[in-house]
C-alpha cells in the first residue's frame, strides 16, 4: 500500500487549447507503474488506444510524458533521473530517453509526479511550472537559439536563477528526428528524438521552480540505507576511477577488448586511441567534476580547450559514447576537436550517438562511391576531417543540403540511397550505440530486441560475455539479456541512475529498501522486478500494435557480413543461424510467439 513518496498529481497540458490542469493520480496507478518510464509507457499506451494506434510522432496528438520517479531527489545516491516518453520520431515506435542533473528533482519539488503534454502551441512558447500551477508563455524570441543560450535568456526574462530548464536547440525546432532535450548545461535526453517531439509542439522549453519538501514515509530508515549504499560505493576499488575519469574510462577498455567503433564500425580498434582517451583528457583538458543530484560518483568531466584552433571550447563531457562516436568512429584523433563537436551537438540539440553514426556512414558511403561530392554539397568529408565533421553537424541541425536528408535519420538516408542499408548500423531506425556487437552474441541480441532500437542501456551485456568467453552458453546469454531488460526499466521507473549498479555492483536490494522507506509500500525486489518486466512487455505490445514483428528484431548488415578487420576480434561476425536460434529462444523465454508477438491476453494487464 502506498503511504507516502508521491504528491499524487499529474499535470496535463494541452498546448492547442492553452490549458494546464492538475488531476489526481490514483494509488492503484502509482503502485502498478511506480514512476518515470512506467508512468510514461502506460500514459502513451492509453493515448494510442484512444487514437486507434494512429499517431504521427511529430503530430500534435503525440503525447509526451515527463516523469521523475518516487526516488528522484530523495537524498540517496544518484537520484536525479527523469524520463521523457513518447512515440519516437526516430523510429515511429515507443521511445524514451532519461536525463540526469536536477531537472526532475525540481519537477518533484513543484509537486508534480507526472507531466503530460499534447497539442501544439500557436507560437514558440515555454511551459513554466511554478511550484505547481503552470502557464504557457509565448516566447517567439527564442527561435533559433542554442540550448545553452536559451537557459540564460529564460532566466533573464523570468528574473530568477532559481529555476531548472529542459530546452531544445535549433535541431528540435527543425524536427531533426534525433534531436535531444538539454538541461543543466550539458545533460541530455539524447536518444529517439524527444527534442523533435517538443519542437513539433512549438515548445522550446519546460521551466520548473519548486519549493515543496518531498514526501518520505520513513526518513530515518532512508538516511541509514543511503549511508550504507554511499559507503559501499566510496569503498569500492573502482570508485576513484569513475570519480576521476567518468565514462571516459571505457575508451581504453573498449579499444583493448576490441569493441570500439572505428571508422563507421569497419574496425573495433583505433590507432589514435592515445590521443582521445581519458589520460589525454586528464593531462590536458579536464578542469572540474560535475554530478547529477545526490551522486558521489560525479562521473561528469568539465573540459576546457586552452589553446589552438578550438581554444575557449568548454563543455561537460564527452562521456564514452560521445567520444567514441564523434572521435574514433569518424577517424578523429584530436580530443579538442571531439570536445568542439560535443559542445556543438549539445548547443544545437542533436544526439551525439545518432549524429556520429550517420556522419560515419556518410564518410564510408562517399569512400565507397555511393554518395558523390555533389550529394554532399561539395563538402569533402573524409576520415579525421574534423572541420568537415563540425560543418556536417551544423548542416544537420539547420537542415541544409545533405544535412536535411540526414536529419530524417537512417531510414530517410536508406530511402534515397538503398545501398546505404549495408553501410549504416541501425535497428528499427535507431542508429547503433558505441559498442561493436560482432564480438558478443548477447550484445547483438540486446540491440535487436531493444524496444527503442539499437541502444545499449536496455541491456549492456558485452563485457560479461567477453569475460565468460566460450564457456557461456546461448541460453545463458539469452537469460542475461532478459534479466537486464527486466531490471533496467526499474531504475528509470524509480528515478535513479543505473551506473552504481553497473559499474560498482551496488546491490539491487538497496533499491527495494529505498522504495519501501520512501513510499511505505512493502513490495519485495522480486515484485518490483515483476512490475518492471511488465513495462518491457507493455512497450513490446505498443510496438507490435504499431507493426513490429520478428523481421524488425534484426541486425545491421555489417554485423553479419563484414568481419572486424583487426584486433582481438579480427574476423568476427555474428552467425545468422546462431542469432536466429537465440532469438527464438528469447521469444520462448519471454512468452511471446515465434514471430515475437506477446499473447493477446497480455494487453488486459494494462487496461484502465
Ligand atoms: Fe549522474 Fe554519473 Fe552520477 Fe549517474 S553516475 S547519477 S550519470 S553523475
Coordinates of C-alpha atoms and ligand atoms in Angstrom, one line a residue:
X1 CA 0.0 0.0 0.0
X2 CA 1.3 3.5 -0.9
X3 CA 1.7 5.5 2.2
X4 CA 3.9 8.3 1.0
X5 CA 6.5 9.2 -1.6
X6 CA 4.2 10.9 -4.1
X7 CA 2.3 14.2 -4.4
X8 CA -0.2 12.1 -6.4
X9 CA -0.5 14.8 -9.1
X10 CA -0.5 14.6 -12.8
X11 CA -0.2 17.9 -14.7
X12 CA -2.0 17.6 -18.0
X13 CA -1.1 20.3 -20.6
X14 CA -2.9 20.8 -23.9
X15 CA -0.8 23.3 -25.9
X16 CA -3.5 23.7 -28.5
X17 CA -6.2 24.6 -26.0
X18 CA -3.8 26.5 -23.9
X19 CA -4.8 24.6 -20.7
X20 CA -2.9 23.1 -17.8
X21 CA -4.8 21.2 -15.2
X22 CA -3.7 19.2 -12.3
X23 CA -5.5 15.9 -11.7
X24 CA -5.1 13.2 -9.0
X25 CA -3.2 10.0 -9.7
X26 CA -4.9 7.1 -8.0
X27 CA -2.9 4.8 -5.6
X28 CA -3.5 1.8 -7.9
X29 CA -1.8 3.6 -10.8
X30 CA 1.2 4.7 -8.6
X31 CA 1.6 1.2 -7.2
X32 CA 1.3 -0.5 -10.6
X33 CA 3.5 1.8 -12.7
X34 CA 5.9 3.3 -10.0
X35 CA 7.0 6.4 -11.9
X36 CA 9.3 7.6 -14.7
X37 CA 9.3 5.2 -17.7
X38 CA 6.5 3.2 -16.1
X39 CA 4.1 6.2 -16.0
X40 CA 5.2 7.2 -19.5
X41 CA 4.6 3.8 -21.1
X42 CA 1.1 3.5 -19.5
X43 CA 0.0 7.0 -20.5
X44 CA 1.4 6.7 -24.0
X45 CA -0.4 3.3 -24.3
X46 CA -3.7 4.8 -23.2
X47 CA -3.3 7.7 -25.7
X48 CA -2.5 5.2 -28.5
X49 CA -5.6 3.1 -27.7
X50 CA -7.8 6.1 -27.7
X51 CA -6.5 7.1 -31.1
X52 CA -6.8 3.6 -32.6
X53 CA -3.0 3.3 -32.9
X54 CA -2.7 6.1 -35.5
X55 CA -0.1 8.6 -34.4
X56 CA 2.3 10.8 -36.2
X57 CA 5.3 11.2 -33.8
X58 CA 5.5 14.8 -35.0
X59 CA 1.8 15.5 -34.8
X60 CA 0.0 17.4 -32.1
X61 CA -1.7 14.1 -31.0
X62 CA 1.6 12.5 -29.9
X63 CA 1.5 12.6 -26.1
X64 CA 4.8 13.4 -24.4
X65 CA 5.2 12.3 -20.8
X66 CA 7.8 13.9 -18.5
X67 CA 8.2 11.9 -15.3
X68 CA 10.7 11.6 -12.5
X69 CA 10.3 8.6 -10.1
X70 CA 9.4 8.4 -6.4
X71 CA 13.2 8.2 -5.5
X72 CA 14.1 11.3 -7.6
X73 CA 15.6 13.9 -5.3
X74 CA 15.1 11.8 -2.2
X75 CA 18.7 12.3 -0.9
X76 CA 20.0 8.9 -1.8
X77 CA 22.9 8.2 -4.1
X78 CA 22.5 9.0 -7.8
X79 CA 18.8 10.0 -7.6
X80 CA 18.5 12.7 -10.2
X81 CA 16.8 10.9 -13.1
X82 CA 13.8 11.9 -15.1
X83 CA 12.2 10.2 -18.1
X84 CA 10.8 11.7 -21.3
X85 CA 8.5 9.3 -23.1
X86 CA 6.5 9.5 -26.4
X87 CA 6.1 7.8 -29.7
X88 CA 9.6 8.4 -31.1
X89 CA 10.3 10.4 -34.3
X90 CA 13.5 8.3 -34.8
X91 CA 11.6 5.0 -35.1
X92 CA 7.8 5.7 -35.2
X93 CA 7.6 3.3 -32.2
X94 CA 7.7 3.5 -28.5
X95 CA 10.5 5.8 -27.4
X96 CA 12.0 7.2 -24.2
X97 CA 15.1 8.9 -23.0
X98 CA 16.2 9.8 -19.5
X99 CA 18.1 12.8 -18.2
X100 CA 20.2 13.3 -15.1
X101 CA 21.2 16.5 -13.5
X102 CA 18.4 18.0 -11.3
X103 CA 15.6 19.0 -13.6
X104 CA 13.5 16.0 -12.4
X105 CA 14.2 16.9 -8.8
X106 CA 12.8 20.4 -9.4
X107 CA 9.7 18.9 -11.0
X108 CA 9.1 16.8 -7.9
X109 CA 9.7 19.8 -5.7
X110 CA 7.0 21.6 -7.7
X111 CA 4.6 18.8 -6.6
X112 CA 4.3 17.0 -9.9
X113 CA 4.7 13.3 -10.3
X114 CA 3.9 13.2 -14.0
X115 CA 3.6 15.8 -16.7
X116 CA 1.9 15.0 -20.0
X117 CA 1.9 17.4 -22.9
X118 CA -0.2 17.2 -26.1
X119 CA -1.2 19.6 -28.8
X120 CA 0.8 22.4 -30.4
X121 CA 1.2 26.0 -29.2
X122 CA 0.3 28.7 -31.9
X123 CA 3.8 30.3 -31.5
X124 CA 7.1 29.1 -30.0
X125 CA 6.5 29.0 -26.2
X126 CA 7.8 27.8 -22.9
X127 CA 5.9 25.9 -20.2
X128 CA 6.5 27.5 -16.8
X129 CA 5.6 25.3 -13.8
X130 CA 5.8 27.5 -10.7
X131 CA 5.6 25.3 -7.6
X132 CA 2.5 23.5 -9.0
X133 CA 0.4 25.9 -11.2
X134 CA 1.6 26.1 -14.8
X135 CA 1.4 28.7 -17.6
X136 CA 2.2 28.5 -21.3
X137 CA 4.2 31.6 -22.1
X138 CA 4.8 32.7 -25.7
X139 CA 8.5 33.4 -26.3
X140 CA 9.0 33.6 -30.1
X141 CA 12.2 35.5 -29.5
X142 CA 13.8 32.1 -28.5
X143 CA 13.6 30.9 -32.1
X144 CA 17.0 29.7 -33.4
X145 CA 18.7 30.0 -30.0
X146 CA 21.0 27.2 -28.8
X147 CA 20.1 25.1 -25.8
X148 CA 22.8 26.8 -23.6
X149 CA 21.8 30.4 -24.6
X150 CA 18.1 29.6 -24.1
X151 CA 18.6 28.8 -20.4
X152 CA 20.1 32.2 -19.8
X153 CA 17.5 34.2 -21.8
X154 CA 14.7 32.5 -19.9
X155 CA 16.3 33.2 -16.5
X156 CA 16.6 36.9 -17.5
X157 CA 13.1 37.1 -18.7
X158 CA 11.7 35.4 -15.6
X159 CA 14.0 37.4 -13.4
X160 CA 15.4 34.4 -11.4
X161 CA 18.2 31.8 -11.5
X162 CA 16.1 29.5 -9.1
X163 CA 14.7 27.5 -12.0
X164 CA 15.5 24.4 -13.9
X165 CA 15.1 24.3 -17.6
X166 CA 14.8 21.5 -20.1
X167 CA 15.2 23.0 -23.6
X168 CA 15.6 22.2 -27.2
X169 CA 18.0 23.7 -29.7
X170 CA 17.8 24.5 -33.4
X171 CA 17.6 20.8 -34.2
X172 CA 14.5 20.3 -32.1
X173 CA 12.8 23.3 -33.7
X174 CA 13.7 21.9 -37.1
X175 CA 12.3 18.5 -36.3
X176 CA 15.6 16.6 -36.7
X177 CA 14.5 13.1 -35.9
X178 CA 17.3 12.5 -33.4
X179 CA 17.0 15.9 -31.7
X180 CA 17.6 15.8 -27.9
X181 CA 16.5 17.7 -24.9
X182 CA 19.2 19.5 -22.9
X183 CA 19.2 20.5 -19.2
X184 CA 21.7 21.6 -16.6
X185 CA 24.1 22.9 -19.2
X186 CA 25.2 19.6 -20.7
X187 CA 22.9 16.8 -19.6
X188 CA 20.8 15.4 -22.4
X189 CA 17.9 13.2 -23.0
X190 CA 19.7 12.1 -26.1
X191 CA 18.0 9.2 -27.8
X192 CA 15.0 8.6 -30.0
X193 CA 14.2 12.2 -30.9
X194 CA 12.3 13.6 -27.9
X195 CA 13.6 17.1 -28.8
X196 CA 11.8 16.8 -32.1
X197 CA 8.6 16.0 -30.2
X198 CA 9.0 19.2 -28.2
X199 CA 9.7 21.1 -31.5
X200 CA 6.6 19.7 -33.1
X201 CA 4.6 21.2 -30.3
X202 CA 6.2 24.6 -30.6
X203 CA 7.6 24.0 -27.1
X204 CA 11.1 25.5 -26.7
X205 CA 11.5 24.7 -23.0
X206 CA 9.9 23.3 -19.9
X207 CA 10.9 25.5 -17.0
X208 CA 10.3 24.5 -13.4
X209 CA 10.6 26.1 -10.0
X210 CA 9.6 24.1 -6.9
X211 CA 9.8 24.6 -3.1
X212 CA 7.9 21.6 -1.7
X213 CA 9.5 19.1 0.7
X214 CA 9.5 15.6 -0.8
X215 CA 7.2 13.2 0.9
X216 CA 9.1 10.3 2.6
X217 CA 7.5 7.6 4.7
X218 CA 10.5 6.7 6.9
X219 CA 13.2 9.3 6.8
X220 CA 15.4 7.7 9.4
X221 CA 15.4 4.4 7.5
X222 CA 16.0 6.1 4.2
X223 CA 19.0 8.1 5.6
X224 CA 20.5 5.0 7.1
X225 CA 20.1 3.0 3.9
X226 CA 21.5 5.9 1.9
X227 CA 24.6 5.9 4.2
X228 CA 25.1 2.2 3.7
X229 CA 24.9 2.5 -0.1
X230 CA 27.1 5.6 -0.2
X231 CA 29.7 3.9 2.0
X232 CA 29.7 0.8 -0.3
X233 CA 30.2 3.0 -3.3
X234 CA 33.0 5.1 -1.8
X235 CA 34.9 1.9 -0.6
X236 CA 34.6 0.2 -3.9
X237 CA 38.1 -0.2 -5.6
X238 CA 36.7 1.3 -8.9
X239 CA 35.1 4.3 -7.3
X240 CA 38.1 6.6 -7.6
X241 CA 38.4 5.7 -11.3
X242 CA 34.8 6.6 -12.1
X243 CA 35.0 9.7 -10.0
X244 CA 38.2 10.8 -11.8
X245 CA 37.5 9.7 -15.3
X246 CA 33.8 9.0 -15.5
X247 CA 32.7 7.0 -18.5
X248 CA 35.8 8.2 -20.4
X249 CA 37.4 5.3 -18.6
X250 CA 35.6 3.0 -21.1
X251 CA 37.6 4.3 -24.1
X252 CA 40.8 2.3 -23.3
X253 CA 38.8 -0.7 -22.2
X254 CA 36.7 -0.8 -25.4
X255 CA 39.8 -0.4 -27.5
X256 CA 41.7 -3.1 -25.6
X257 CA 38.9 -5.7 -25.9
X258 CA 38.2 -4.7 -29.5
X259 CA 34.7 -3.2 -29.4
X260 CA 35.5 0.5 -30.0
X261 CA 33.6 1.8 -33.1
X262 CA 36.3 2.8 -35.5
X263 CA 35.6 4.4 -38.9
X264 CA 31.9 3.5 -39.0
X265 CA 32.4 0.2 -37.3
X266 CA 34.7 -1.1 -40.0
X267 CA 37.1 -1.8 -37.3
X268 CA 37.0 -2.0 -33.5
X269 CA 40.5 -0.9 -32.5
X270 CA 41.6 2.7 -33.1
X271 CA 45.2 3.5 -33.9
X272 CA 44.8 7.1 -32.4
X273 CA 43.3 5.9 -29.1
X274 CA 46.0 7.6 -27.0
X275 CA 45.1 11.0 -28.4
X276 CA 41.4 10.7 -27.3
X277 CA 41.5 8.6 -24.2
X278 CA 40.9 9.5 -20.6
X279 CA 44.6 10.1 -19.9
X280 CA 44.7 12.8 -22.6
X281 CA 41.6 14.3 -21.1
X282 CA 43.1 14.3 -17.6
X283 CA 46.5 15.6 -18.7
X284 CA 45.4 18.5 -20.9
X285 CA 41.6 19.3 -20.7
X286 CA 39.8 18.4 -17.5
X287 CA 39.2 21.4 -15.2
X288 CA 36.5 20.0 -12.9
X289 CA 33.9 17.4 -11.9
X290 CA 30.2 17.5 -12.5
X291 CA 27.5 15.4 -10.9
X292 CA 23.8 14.7 -11.0
X293 CA 21.7 15.3 -7.9
X294 CA 23.0 13.4 -4.9
X295 CA 25.7 11.5 -6.8
X296 CA 29.0 10.7 -5.1
X297 CA 30.4 9.2 -8.3
X298 CA 30.2 12.6 -10.1
X299 CA 31.1 11.0 -13.4
X300 CA 30.8 14.3 -15.4
X301 CA 34.1 15.8 -16.6
X302 CA 34.2 19.6 -17.3
X303 CA 36.8 20.1 -20.0
X304 CA 38.3 23.3 -21.5
X305 CA 40.4 23.7 -24.6
X306 CA 43.1 26.2 -23.6
X307 CA 44.7 26.9 -26.9
X308 CA 44.8 26.1 -30.6
X309 CA 42.0 26.1 -33.2
X310 CA 39.3 25.3 -30.6
X311 CA 40.6 27.5 -27.8
X312 CA 37.8 28.5 -25.5
X313 CA 35.6 25.5 -26.0
X314 CA 34.3 24.4 -22.6
X315 CA 31.8 21.6 -22.0
X316 CA 30.8 18.8 -19.7
X317 CA 32.0 15.7 -21.4
X318 CA 32.4 14.0 -23.5
X319 CA 31.4 10.7 -21.9
X320 CA 32.3 7.4 -23.6
X321 CA 29.5 7.3 -26.2
X322 CA 30.1 10.8 -27.5
X323 CA 33.9 10.4 -27.6
X324 CA 33.7 7.2 -29.5
X325 CA 31.0 8.2 -31.9
X326 CA 32.5 11.7 -32.7
X327 CA 36.1 10.5 -32.3
X328 CA 37.2 7.0 -33.3
X329 CA 34.1 6.3 -35.3
X330 CA 34.9 9.3 -37.6
X331 CA 38.7 8.7 -37.5
X332 CA 39.2 11.9 -35.4
X333 CA 42.2 11.6 -33.2
X334 CA 42.2 15.1 -31.8
X335 CA 40.5 15.4 -28.4
X336 CA 40.0 19.2 -28.7
X337 CA 38.0 18.5 -31.9
X338 CA 35.9 15.9 -30.2
X339 CA 35.1 18.4 -27.4
X340 CA 34.2 21.0 -30.0
X341 CA 31.9 18.5 -31.8
X342 CA 30.4 17.5 -28.5
X343 CA 29.7 21.1 -27.5
X344 CA 28.2 21.9 -30.9
X345 CA 25.9 18.9 -30.6
X346 CA 24.8 19.9 -27.1
X347 CA 24.1 23.5 -28.2
X348 CA 22.3 22.7 -31.4
X349 CA 20.5 19.9 -29.6
X350 CA 21.3 16.7 -31.5
X351 CA 22.1 13.2 -30.1
X352 CA 25.8 12.6 -30.3
X353 CA 25.3 8.8 -30.9
X354 CA 23.0 9.1 -33.9
X355 CA 25.0 12.1 -35.3
X356 CA 28.3 10.3 -35.1
X357 CA 26.8 7.2 -36.5
X358 CA 25.2 8.9 -39.5
X359 CA 28.3 11.0 -40.3
X360 CA 30.4 7.9 -40.2
X361 CA 28.1 6.2 -42.7
X362 CA 28.3 9.3 -44.9
X363 CA 32.1 9.2 -44.9
X364 CA 32.1 5.5 -45.8
X365 CA 29.3 5.9 -48.4
X366 CA 31.4 8.6 -50.0
X367 CA 34.5 6.5 -50.0
X368 CA 32.6 3.6 -51.5
X369 CA 31.2 5.8 -54.3
X370 CA 27.6 5.5 -53.1
X371 CA 27.5 9.2 -52.4
X372 CA 29.1 11.8 -54.7
X373 CA 30.7 15.1 -53.8
X374 CA 27.6 16.8 -55.3
X375 CA 25.4 14.8 -52.9
X376 CA 27.5 16.2 -50.1
X377 CA 27.1 19.8 -51.3
X378 CA 30.8 19.8 -52.2
X379 CA 31.9 19.1 -48.7
X380 CA 34.9 16.8 -48.9
X381 CA 34.3 14.7 -45.8
X382 CA 36.9 12.0 -45.1
X383 CA 38.1 10.1 -42.0
X384 CA 39.6 12.5 -39.5
X385 CA 38.5 15.7 -41.3
X386 CA 37.3 17.5 -38.2
X387 CA 36.4 20.7 -39.9
X388 CA 34.0 18.8 -42.3
X389 CA 32.6 16.9 -39.3
X390 CA 31.7 20.1 -37.5
X391 CA 30.2 21.6 -40.7
X392 CA 28.1 18.4 -41.2
X393 CA 26.8 18.7 -37.6
X394 CA 25.7 22.3 -38.3
X395 CA 24.1 21.3 -41.6
X396 CA 22.1 18.6 -39.9
X397 CA 20.7 20.8 -37.2
X398 CA 19.8 23.6 -39.7
X399 CA 18.6 21.0 -42.3
X400 CA 20.8 22.4 -45.0
X401 CA 21.5 20.3 -48.2
X402 CA 22.7 16.8 -47.2
X403 CA 22.0 17.8 -43.6
X404 CA 18.3 17.9 -44.5
X405 CA 18.5 14.2 -45.6
X406 CA 20.5 13.1 -42.5
X407 CA 18.1 15.0 -40.3
X408 CA 15.5 12.4 -41.3
X409 CA 17.6 9.6 -39.7
X410 CA 18.8 6.3 -41.1
X411 CA 15.6 5.4 -42.9
X412 CA 15.5 8.7 -44.8
X413 CA 19.1 8.1 -46.0
X414 CA 18.4 4.5 -47.0
X415 CA 15.2 5.6 -48.7
X416 CA 17.2 7.8 -51.1
X417 CA 20.3 5.6 -51.4
X418 CA 19.3 1.9 -50.8
X419 CA 22.9 0.7 -50.9
X420 CA 23.4 2.7 -47.7
X421 CA 21.5 -0.1 -45.9
X422 CA 24.7 -2.1 -46.0
X423 CA 26.7 0.8 -44.5
X424 CA 24.5 2.3 -41.7
X425 CA 24.3 0.5 -38.4
X426 CA 20.7 0.8 -37.1
X427 CA 17.9 -1.3 -35.7
X428 CA 14.3 -0.2 -36.1
X429 CA 15.5 3.1 -37.4
X430 CA 17.7 4.0 -34.4
X431 CA 21.4 4.3 -35.0
X432 CA 23.6 1.9 -33.0
X433 CA 25.4 2.8 -29.8
X434 CA 29.1 2.7 -29.4
X435 CA 29.7 -1.0 -28.7
X436 CA 30.6 -3.2 -31.6
X437 CA 28.4 -6.3 -31.2
X438 CA 30.3 -8.6 -33.6
X439 CA 32.3 -9.8 -30.6
X440 CA 29.3 -10.7 -28.5
X441 CA 26.1 -12.5 -29.5
X442 CA 24.3 -11.3 -26.3
X443 CA 25.0 -7.6 -27.2
X444 CA 23.8 -8.2 -30.7
X445 CA 20.6 -9.8 -29.3
X446 CA 20.2 -6.9 -26.9
X447 CA 20.4 -4.4 -29.8
X448 CA 18.0 -6.4 -31.9
X449 CA 15.3 -6.8 -29.2
X450 CA 15.6 -3.4 -27.7
X451 CA 12.2 -1.7 -27.7
X452 CA 13.7 1.7 -28.8
X453 CA 16.2 0.4 -31.4
X454 CA 19.9 -0.2 -31.2
X455 CA 20.6 1.4 -27.8
X456 CA 23.0 0.0 -25.2
X457 CA 21.2 0.9 -22.0
X458 CA 18.4 -1.7 -22.4
X459 CA 20.9 -4.5 -21.8
X460 CA 24.6 -3.9 -21.7
X461 CA 26.0 -7.4 -21.7
X462 CA 29.1 -7.2 -23.9
X463 CA 31.6 -7.0 -21.0
X464 CA 30.2 -10.0 -19.3
X465 CA 30.2 -12.1 -22.5
X466 CA 33.8 -11.2 -23.2
X467 CA 34.8 -12.2 -19.6
X468 CA 32.9 -15.5 -19.9
X469 CA 34.2 -16.4 -23.4
X470 CA 33.4 -19.7 -25.0
X471 CA 32.2 -21.1 -21.7
X472 CA 29.0 -19.1 -21.9
X473 CA 26.1 -21.0 -23.5
X474 CA 23.5 -19.4 -25.7
X475 CA 20.9 -19.9 -23.1
X476 CA 23.0 -18.0 -20.5
X477 CA 23.4 -15.2 -23.0
X478 CA 19.7 -15.0 -23.6
X479 CA 18.9 -15.2 -19.9
X480 CA 21.3 -12.3 -19.2
X481 CA 19.8 -10.1 -21.9
X482 CA 16.3 -10.8 -20.5
X483 CA 17.5 -10.1 -16.9
X484 CA 18.9 -6.7 -17.9
X485 CA 15.8 -5.8 -19.8
X486 CA 13.8 -6.8 -16.8
X487 CA 15.9 -4.8 -14.2
X488 CA 16.8 -1.7 -16.1
X489 CA 13.3 -0.3 -16.5
X490 CA 13.1 -0.3 -12.7
X491 CA 15.9 2.3 -12.5
X492 CA 14.0 4.6 -14.8
X493 CA 10.8 3.9 -13.0
X494 CA 12.3 4.7 -9.6
X495 CA 14.1 7.8 -11.0
X496 CA 17.7 6.7 -10.2
X497 CA 20.9 6.2 -12.2
X498 CA 21.8 2.7 -13.3
X499 CA 25.6 3.3 -13.2
X500 CA 26.2 2.5 -9.5
X501 CA 24.7 -0.9 -10.2
X502 CA 26.6 -1.5 -13.4
X503 CA 30.0 -0.1 -12.6
X504 CA 30.2 -0.7 -8.9
X505 CA 27.8 -3.6 -8.4
X506 CA 25.6 -1.8 -5.9
X507 CA 23.2 -4.5 -4.8
X508 CA 19.6 -4.4 -6.2
X509 CA 18.3 -4.9 -2.6
X510 CA 19.2 -1.3 -1.8
X511 CA 16.6 -0.2 -4.3
X512 CA 14.0 -2.4 -2.7
X513 CA 14.8 -0.7 0.6
X514 CA 14.9 2.8 -0.8
X515 CA 11.4 2.3 -2.4
X516 CA 10.0 0.9 0.8
X517 CA 11.4 3.7 3.0
X518 CA 10.1 6.4 0.6
X519 CA 6.7 5.0 -0.2
X520 CA 5.9 2.8 2.8
X521 CA 4.9 0.2 0.2
X522 CA 6.4 -3.2 1.2
X523 CA 6.9 -4.7 -2.3
X524 CA 9.8 -7.1 -2.5
X525 CA 12.6 -6.8 -5.1
X526 CA 11.0 -9.7 -6.9
X527 CA 7.7 -8.0 -7.0
X528 CA 9.3 -4.8 -8.2
X529 CA 11.1 -6.7 -10.9
X530 CA 7.8 -8.2 -12.0
X531 CA 6.4 -4.7 -12.4
X532 CA 9.5 -3.6 -14.2
X533 CA 9.3 -6.6 -16.6
X534 CA 5.7 -5.7 -17.3
X535 CA 6.8 -2.4 -18.7
X536 CA 9.1 -4.2 -21.1
X537 CA 6.1 -6.3 -22.1
X538 CA 3.9 -3.2 -22.5
X539 CA 6.4 -1.4 -24.7
X540 CA 6.6 -4.6 -26.8
X541 CA 2.8 -4.6 -27.1
X542 CA 2.9 -1.0 -28.1
X543 CA 5.5 -1.7 -30.8
X544 CA 3.7 -4.8 -32.2
X545 CA 0.5 -2.8 -32.4
X546 CA 2.5 -0.3 -34.5
X547 CA 3.6 -3.1 -36.8
X548 CA 6.8 -4.6 -35.3
X549 CA 7.4 -8.3 -35.6
X550 CA 10.3 -10.7 -35.8
X551 CA 11.8 -9.2 -39.0
X552 CA 12.3 -5.9 -37.2
X553 CA 14.3 -7.6 -34.5
X554 CA 17.2 -7.8 -36.9
X555 CA 20.8 -6.8 -37.1
X556 CA 22.6 -4.4 -39.4
X557 CA 24.2 -5.9 -42.5
X558 CA 27.7 -5.3 -41.3
X559 CA 27.2 -7.3 -38.0
X560 CA 26.5 -10.5 -40.0
X561 CA 28.5 -9.8 -43.2
X562 CA 31.6 -7.6 -42.6
X563 CA 34.2 -9.1 -40.4
X564 CA 36.1 -6.9 -37.9
X565 CA 39.4 -6.0 -39.6
X566 CA 42.0 -6.0 -36.8
X567 CA 42.5 -6.5 -33.1
X568 CA 41.3 -9.2 -30.7
X569 CA 38.1 -9.8 -32.6
X570 CA 39.5 -9.7 -36.1
X571 CA 37.4 -11.9 -38.4
X572 CA 34.4 -12.0 -36.1
X573 CA 30.8 -11.6 -37.3
X574 CA 27.6 -12.8 -35.8
X575 CA 26.5 -16.0 -37.4
X576 CA 23.0 -15.6 -38.9
X577 CA 21.7 -19.1 -37.9
X578 CA 23.0 -18.8 -34.4
X579 CA 21.4 -15.4 -34.0
X580 CA 18.0 -16.7 -35.2
X581 CA 18.3 -19.6 -32.7
X582 CA 19.0 -17.2 -29.9
X583 CA 16.1 -15.0 -31.0
X584 CA 13.6 -17.9 -31.0
X585 CA 14.8 -19.0 -27.5
X586 CA 14.5 -15.3 -26.3
X587 CA 10.9 -15.2 -27.5
X588 CA 10.0 -18.5 -25.9
X589 CA 11.5 -17.4 -22.6
X590 CA 9.6 -14.2 -22.8
X591 CA 6.3 -16.0 -23.5
X592 CA 6.0 -14.3 -26.9
X593 CA 5.2 -16.3 -30.1
X594 CA 7.7 -17.3 -32.8
X595 CA 7.0 -14.1 -34.5
X596 CA 7.8 -12.0 -31.4
X597 CA 4.2 -11.2 -30.6
X598 CA 3.1 -11.3 -27.0
X599 CA -0.1 -13.3 -26.2
X600 CA -3.3 -11.4 -26.9
X601 CA -4.5 -11.6 -23.3
X602 CA -1.4 -9.8 -22.0
X603 CA -2.9 -6.4 -23.1
X604 CA -5.6 -6.9 -20.5
X605 CA -3.0 -6.3 -17.8
X606 CA -2.7 -2.7 -18.9
X607 CA -6.3 -1.8 -19.2
X608 CA -7.9 1.1 -17.3
Ligands
LIG1 FE1 24.8 11.3 -13.0 FE2 27.1 9.9 -13.5 FE3 26.1 10.0 -11.0 FE4 24.9 8.6 -12.9 S1 26.9 8.2 -12.1 S2 23.9 10.0 -11.4 S3 25.2 9.9 -14.7 S4 26.9 11.8 -12.2

